[in-house]
CSV table of C-alpha atoms and ligand atoms in Angstrom, one decimal:
chain,number,residue,atom,x,y,z
A,267,MET,CA,2.6,-23.8,17.6
A,268,ASN,CA,3.9,-23.3,14.5
A,269,GLY,CA,7.2,-22.6,13.3
A,270,LYS,CA,7.3,-18.8,13.6
A,271,HIS,CA,6.0,-19.3,17.3
A,272,LYS,CA,8.3,-21.9,18.0
A,273,ALA,CA,11.2,-19.2,17.1
A,274,LEU,CA,9.5,-16.7,18.6
A,275,ARG,CA,9.8,-18.8,22.1
A,276,ALA,CA,13.4,-19.8,21.6
A,277,ILE,CA,14.0,-15.9,20.9
A,278,ALA,CA,12.5,-14.8,24.0
A,279,ARG,CA,14.5,-17.7,26.2
A,280,PHE,CA,18.1,-16.5,24.3
A,281,PHE,CA,17.4,-13.1,25.5
A,282,HIS,CA,15.9,-14.2,29.1
A,283,THR,CA,19.5,-14.7,30.3
A,284,ILE,CA,20.6,-10.6,29.0
A,285,ARG,CA,17.9,-8.7,30.4
A,286,TYR,CA,18.9,-5.0,31.4
A,287,GLY,CA,17.6,-2.9,33.8
A,288,TYR,CA,15.4,-5.0,36.2
A,289,GLU,CA,17.7,-4.6,38.7
A,290,GLY,CA,21.3,-3.1,39.6
A,291,HIS,CA,22.0,0.5,37.4
A,292,GLU,CA,21.1,0.0,34.3
A,293,GLY,CA,17.6,0.9,33.9
A,294,TYR,CA,18.1,3.6,31.0
A,295,ARG,CA,18.6,0.7,29.2
A,296,LYS,CA,15.6,-1.8,30.0
A,297,SER,CA,15.1,-4.4,27.8
A,298,THR,CA,11.8,-5.3,26.6
A,299,ASP,CA,10.5,-8.9,28.0
A,300,LEU,CA,10.3,-10.9,25.0
A,301,PHE,CA,7.6,-13.4,26.5
A,302,LYS,CA,5.4,-10.5,27.3
A,303,MET,CA,6.4,-9.6,23.7
A,304,ILE,CA,5.0,-12.4,22.3
A,305,PRO,CA,1.3,-12.1,22.8
A,306,CYS,CA,1.9,-8.4,21.9
A,307,VAL,CA,3.1,-9.4,18.5
A,308,GLU,CA,0.3,-11.8,18.3
A,309,ASP,CA,-2.2,-9.1,18.4
A,310,LEU,CA,-1.4,-7.0,16.1
A,311,LYS,CA,-0.9,-9.8,14.0
A,312,ASN,CA,-4.2,-10.9,14.6
A,313,GLY,CA,-5.4,-7.8,14.2
A,314,GLY,CA,-4.3,-7.6,10.6
A,315,LEU,CA,-1.7,-4.7,11.3
A,316,LEU,CA,1.6,-6.9,10.8
A,317,ASP,CA,2.4,-7.8,7.0
A,318,PRO,CA,5.6,-9.4,5.9
A,319,HIS,CA,5.0,-8.1,2.5
A,320,THR,CA,4.4,-4.8,2.8
A,321,THR,CA,5.1,-3.3,7.4
A,322,SER,CA,7.9,-1.1,8.1
A,323,PHE,CA,8.8,-1.2,11.6
A,324,LEU,CA,11.5,1.1,13.2
A,325,ASP,CA,12.2,1.0,17.1
A,326,LEU,CA,13.8,4.3,18.0
A,327,GLY,CA,16.0,3.4,20.9
A,328,CYS,CA,17.3,-0.4,19.8
A,329,ALA,CA,20.1,-1.2,22.1
A,330,ASP,CA,20.7,-4.4,21.4
A,331,GLY,CA,18.5,-5.0,18.3
A,332,ARG,CA,16.2,-8.1,20.2
A,333,VAL,CA,12.8,-6.3,19.5
A,334,ASN,CA,14.2,-6.1,15.7
A,335,LEU,CA,14.6,-9.8,16.0
A,336,MET,CA,11.4,-10.9,16.9
A,337,MET,CA,9.7,-8.4,14.6
A,338,SER,CA,11.8,-9.7,11.7
A,339,TYR,CA,9.4,-13.0,11.0
A,340,PHE,CA,6.5,-10.9,10.7
A,341,VAL,CA,7.3,-7.7,8.8
A,342,ARG,CA,9.1,-6.3,5.8
A,343,ASN,CA,11.6,-4.3,7.0
A,344,SER,CA,12.9,-4.3,11.1
A,345,ILE,CA,14.7,-1.0,11.2
A,346,GLY,CA,16.4,0.3,14.9
A,347,ILE,CA,18.5,3.1,15.8
A,348,GLU,CA,19.9,3.0,18.4
A,349,ILE,CA,22.4,6.3,20.1
A,350,ASP,CA,25.1,4.7,22.1
A,351,GLU,CA,27.7,3.3,19.6
A,352,GLU,CA,28.7,0.7,21.9
A,353,ILE,CA,25.5,-0.8,22.4
A,354,LEU,CA,24.7,-0.9,18.9
A,355,LYS,CA,27.5,-3.3,18.9
A,356,GLU,CA,26.4,-6.2,20.7
A,357,PHE,CA,24.0,-6.5,17.7
A,358,GLU,CA,26.1,-9.0,14.9
A,359,PRO,CA,27.6,-11.2,17.9
A,360,ARG,CA,24.4,-11.5,19.4
A,361,ARG,CA,22.2,-12.3,15.7
A,362,ALA,CA,25.3,-14.9,14.8
A,363,ALA,CA,24.8,-17.0,18.2
A,364,LEU,CA,20.9,-16.7,18.3
A,365,ASN,CA,21.2,-17.9,15.0
A,366,ARG,CA,23.4,-21.2,16.4
A,367,PHE,CA,20.9,-21.6,19.2
A,368,LEU,CA,17.7,-21.1,16.5
A,369,LYS,CA,19.9,-24.1,14.2
A,370,ASP,CA,20.4,-26.1,17.4
A,371,GLN,CA,16.6,-26.6,17.5
A,372,LYS,CA,15.8,-27.0,14.0
A,373,LEU,CA,14.2,-23.8,14.2
A,374,GLN,CA,13.8,-20.7,11.1
A,375,PRO,CA,16.3,-18.7,10.8
A,376,ILE,CA,16.5,-15.0,11.4
A,377,PRO,CA,15.3,-13.9,8.4
A,378,GLU,CA,17.1,-11.0,6.2
A,379,THR,CA,14.9,-7.7,7.1
A,380,VAL,CA,16.8,-6.5,10.1
A,381,HIS,CA,18.9,-2.9,9.6
A,382,LEU,CA,20.0,-1.4,12.3
A,383,PHE,CA,22.2,1.3,12.8
A,384,SER,CA,23.5,4.6,15.2
A,385,GLY,CA,21.9,7.6,15.1
A,386,ASP,CA,19.8,10.1,17.2
A,387,SER,CA,16.2,9.1,16.4
A,388,LEU,CA,14.4,12.8,17.0
A,389,LYS,CA,17.4,14.3,14.7
A,390,PRO,CA,16.3,14.6,10.8
A,391,GLN,CA,20.0,13.5,9.1
A,392,THR,CA,19.2,10.2,11.5
A,393,HIS,CA,16.2,10.0,8.9
A,394,GLU,CA,17.9,10.4,6.3
A,395,LYS,CA,20.3,7.9,7.2
A,396,MET,CA,17.7,5.2,7.7
A,397,LYS,CA,16.8,5.9,4.3
A,398,GLN,CA,20.1,5.1,3.0
A,399,VAL,CA,20.4,2.5,5.3
A,400,SER,CA,17.3,0.3,4.3
A,401,GLY,CA,15.3,2.3,1.5
A,402,VAL,CA,12.6,3.5,4.0
A,403,PRO,CA,11.6,7.0,4.7
A,404,LEU,CA,10.0,8.2,8.0
A,405,GLN,CA,7.1,8.8,6.4
A,406,GLU,CA,7.1,5.2,5.1
A,407,VAL,CA,7.0,3.6,8.5
A,408,ASP,CA,4.4,2.0,9.7
A,409,LEU,CA,4.8,0.8,13.1
A,410,PHE,CA,7.0,2.9,15.2
A,411,TYR,CA,8.6,1.1,18.5
A,412,THR,CA,9.6,2.8,21.6
A,413,TYR,CA,10.3,1.1,25.3
A,414,ILE,CA,9.0,4.3,27.4
A,415,ILE,CA,11.8,6.4,26.5
A,416,LEU,CA,11.9,9.6,25.2
A,417,HIS,CA,8.1,8.3,24.3
A,418,ASP,CA,6.3,11.7,24.5
A,419,LEU,CA,9.3,13.4,22.2
A,420,PHE,CA,8.9,10.3,20.0
A,421,GLY,CA,4.9,10.9,20.1
A,422,GLU,CA,5.3,14.4,18.6
A,423,MET,CA,7.8,14.1,16.3
A,424,ILE,CA,5.9,11.1,15.0
A,425,ALA,CA,2.4,13.2,15.0
A,426,GLU,CA,4.6,15.8,12.7
A,427,LYS,CA,6.9,13.7,10.3
A,428,ALA,CA,5.3,10.3,10.2
A,429,LYS,CA,2.1,9.3,7.9
A,430,LYS,CA,-1.8,9.6,8.9
A,431,GLY,CA,-2.5,6.2,10.1
A,432,ALA,CA,1.2,5.9,10.9
A,433,LEU,CA,1.1,3.0,14.5
A,434,TYR,CA,3.1,4.0,18.1
A,435,LEU,CA,3.7,1.7,20.4
A,436,VAL,CA,4.7,2.3,23.7
A,437,TYR,CA,5.8,-0.9,25.7
A,438,GLY,CA,5.7,0.1,29.8
A,439,PHE,CA,3.2,1.9,30.6
A,440,SER,CA,0.3,-0.2,33.1
A,441,GLN,CA,-2.5,2.4,34.0
A,442,ILE,CA,-2.0,5.4,33.3
A,443,LEU,CA,-1.9,5.9,29.6
A,444,PRO,CA,-0.4,9.3,28.5
A,445,SER,CA,-1.7,11.1,25.9
A,446,TYR,CA,-0.1,12.4,22.3
A,447,GLU,CA,-1.8,15.6,20.6
A,448,GLY,CA,-2.5,13.8,16.9
A,449,MET,CA,-2.7,10.7,18.1
A,450,GLU,CA,-5.9,8.6,19.6
A,451,ILE,CA,-5.7,5.0,21.4
A,452,LEU,CA,-6.1,2.1,19.2
A,453,ILE,CA,-5.8,-0.9,21.8
A,454,PRO,CA,-5.1,0.1,25.3
A,455,ASP,CA,-3.7,-2.8,26.6
A,456,VAL,CA,-1.8,-4.6,23.3
A,457,GLY,CA,-1.6,-8.6,24.0
A,458,SER,CA,-3.3,-8.2,28.0
A,459,GLN,CA,0.3,-8.3,29.3
A,460,GLY,CA,-1.0,-4.6,31.3
A,461,ILE,CA,2.7,-3.5,29.4
A,462,ALA,CA,1.5,-1.8,26.0
A,463,THR,CA,-0.1,0.7,24.5
A,464,LEU,CA,-0.9,1.4,21.3
A,465,TYR,CA,-1.5,4.5,19.3
A,466,LYS,CA,-2.6,5.7,15.6
A,467,LYS,CA,-1.5,9.0,14.5
A,468,THR,CA,-4.9,10.6,13.2
B,157,SAM,C1,15.2,1.4,27.4
B,157,SAM,S1,16.2,0.9,26.1
B,157,SAM,C2,15.3,-0.4,25.3
B,157,SAM,C3,15.4,-1.2,24.2
B,157,SAM,C4,14.7,-1.5,23.3
B,157,SAM,N1,14.4,-1.5,22.4
B,157,SAM,C5,14.5,-2.9,24.5
B,157,SAM,O1,13.3,-2.7,24.5
B,157,SAM,O2,15.2,-3.7,24.5
B,157,SAM,C6,16.2,2.4,25.1
B,157,SAM,C7,17.8,2.4,24.0
B,157,SAM,O3,17.1,3.5,23.5
B,157,SAM,C8,18.6,4.2,23.4
B,157,SAM,N2,18.2,5.7,23.0
B,157,SAM,C9,17.8,6.8,24.0
B,157,SAM,N3,17.8,7.8,23.1
B,157,SAM,C10,17.9,7.8,22.0
B,157,SAM,C11,17.6,8.4,20.5
B,157,SAM,N4,17.5,10.1,20.9
B,157,SAM,N5,17.6,8.0,19.9
B,157,SAM,C12,18.2,6.4,19.5
B,157,SAM,N6,18.6,5.9,20.5
B,157,SAM,C13,18.5,6.2,22.1
B,157,SAM,C14,19.5,3.8,24.8
B,157,SAM,O4,21.1,4.7,24.5
B,157,SAM,C15,18.8,2.8,24.9
B,157,SAM,O5,19.6,1.5,24.3
């Protein structure tokens, strides 16, 4: 296992104790299981779909930024938008604690590629803000992500506004995969975890 992959496993361990929505009333902010995300990231990387020098990744509802932190090792820009400012406030203290956790294990620290900010991912003014905060306009995002939330509306927005060939990873599907107009399914079961599907804008 190389340094990056040891760091990924450590990040998954760190966030495993802070999960949301798998029990109780916090379904609206279910958090991605990062242990399932690791094979997905590896699948994308092995398929040549992630490039640390060029890829811009966008989590359309990033919460505490855990997926952004994991993706930050494999992309040039790891951008996240979160509508709830209180939830977004969890990010900085968590990043600091995670960096201490990685340092204690002599693992690679989190790259400086993460840009998170508050806003409604469906609104054009949020896309303007993204360009100011990260330098990346919506039309240059290579890989969009959502954990199920608003997947259909985000799909419509990507079909309308993203560049041709843009990828859309939806986490949370198992057997029945929806189709979105203007997109095709590229990988039905990314990482063979029975949880994520990759679409491509045609
Ligand atoms: C299911 S959680 C997923 C969090 C994170 N992406 C993960 O996978 O661990 C969805 C998050 O999207 C946020 N959200 C909902 N609608 C949004 C919108 N229109 N724009 C931005 N964020 C939104 C919610 O507040 C919530 O924190």
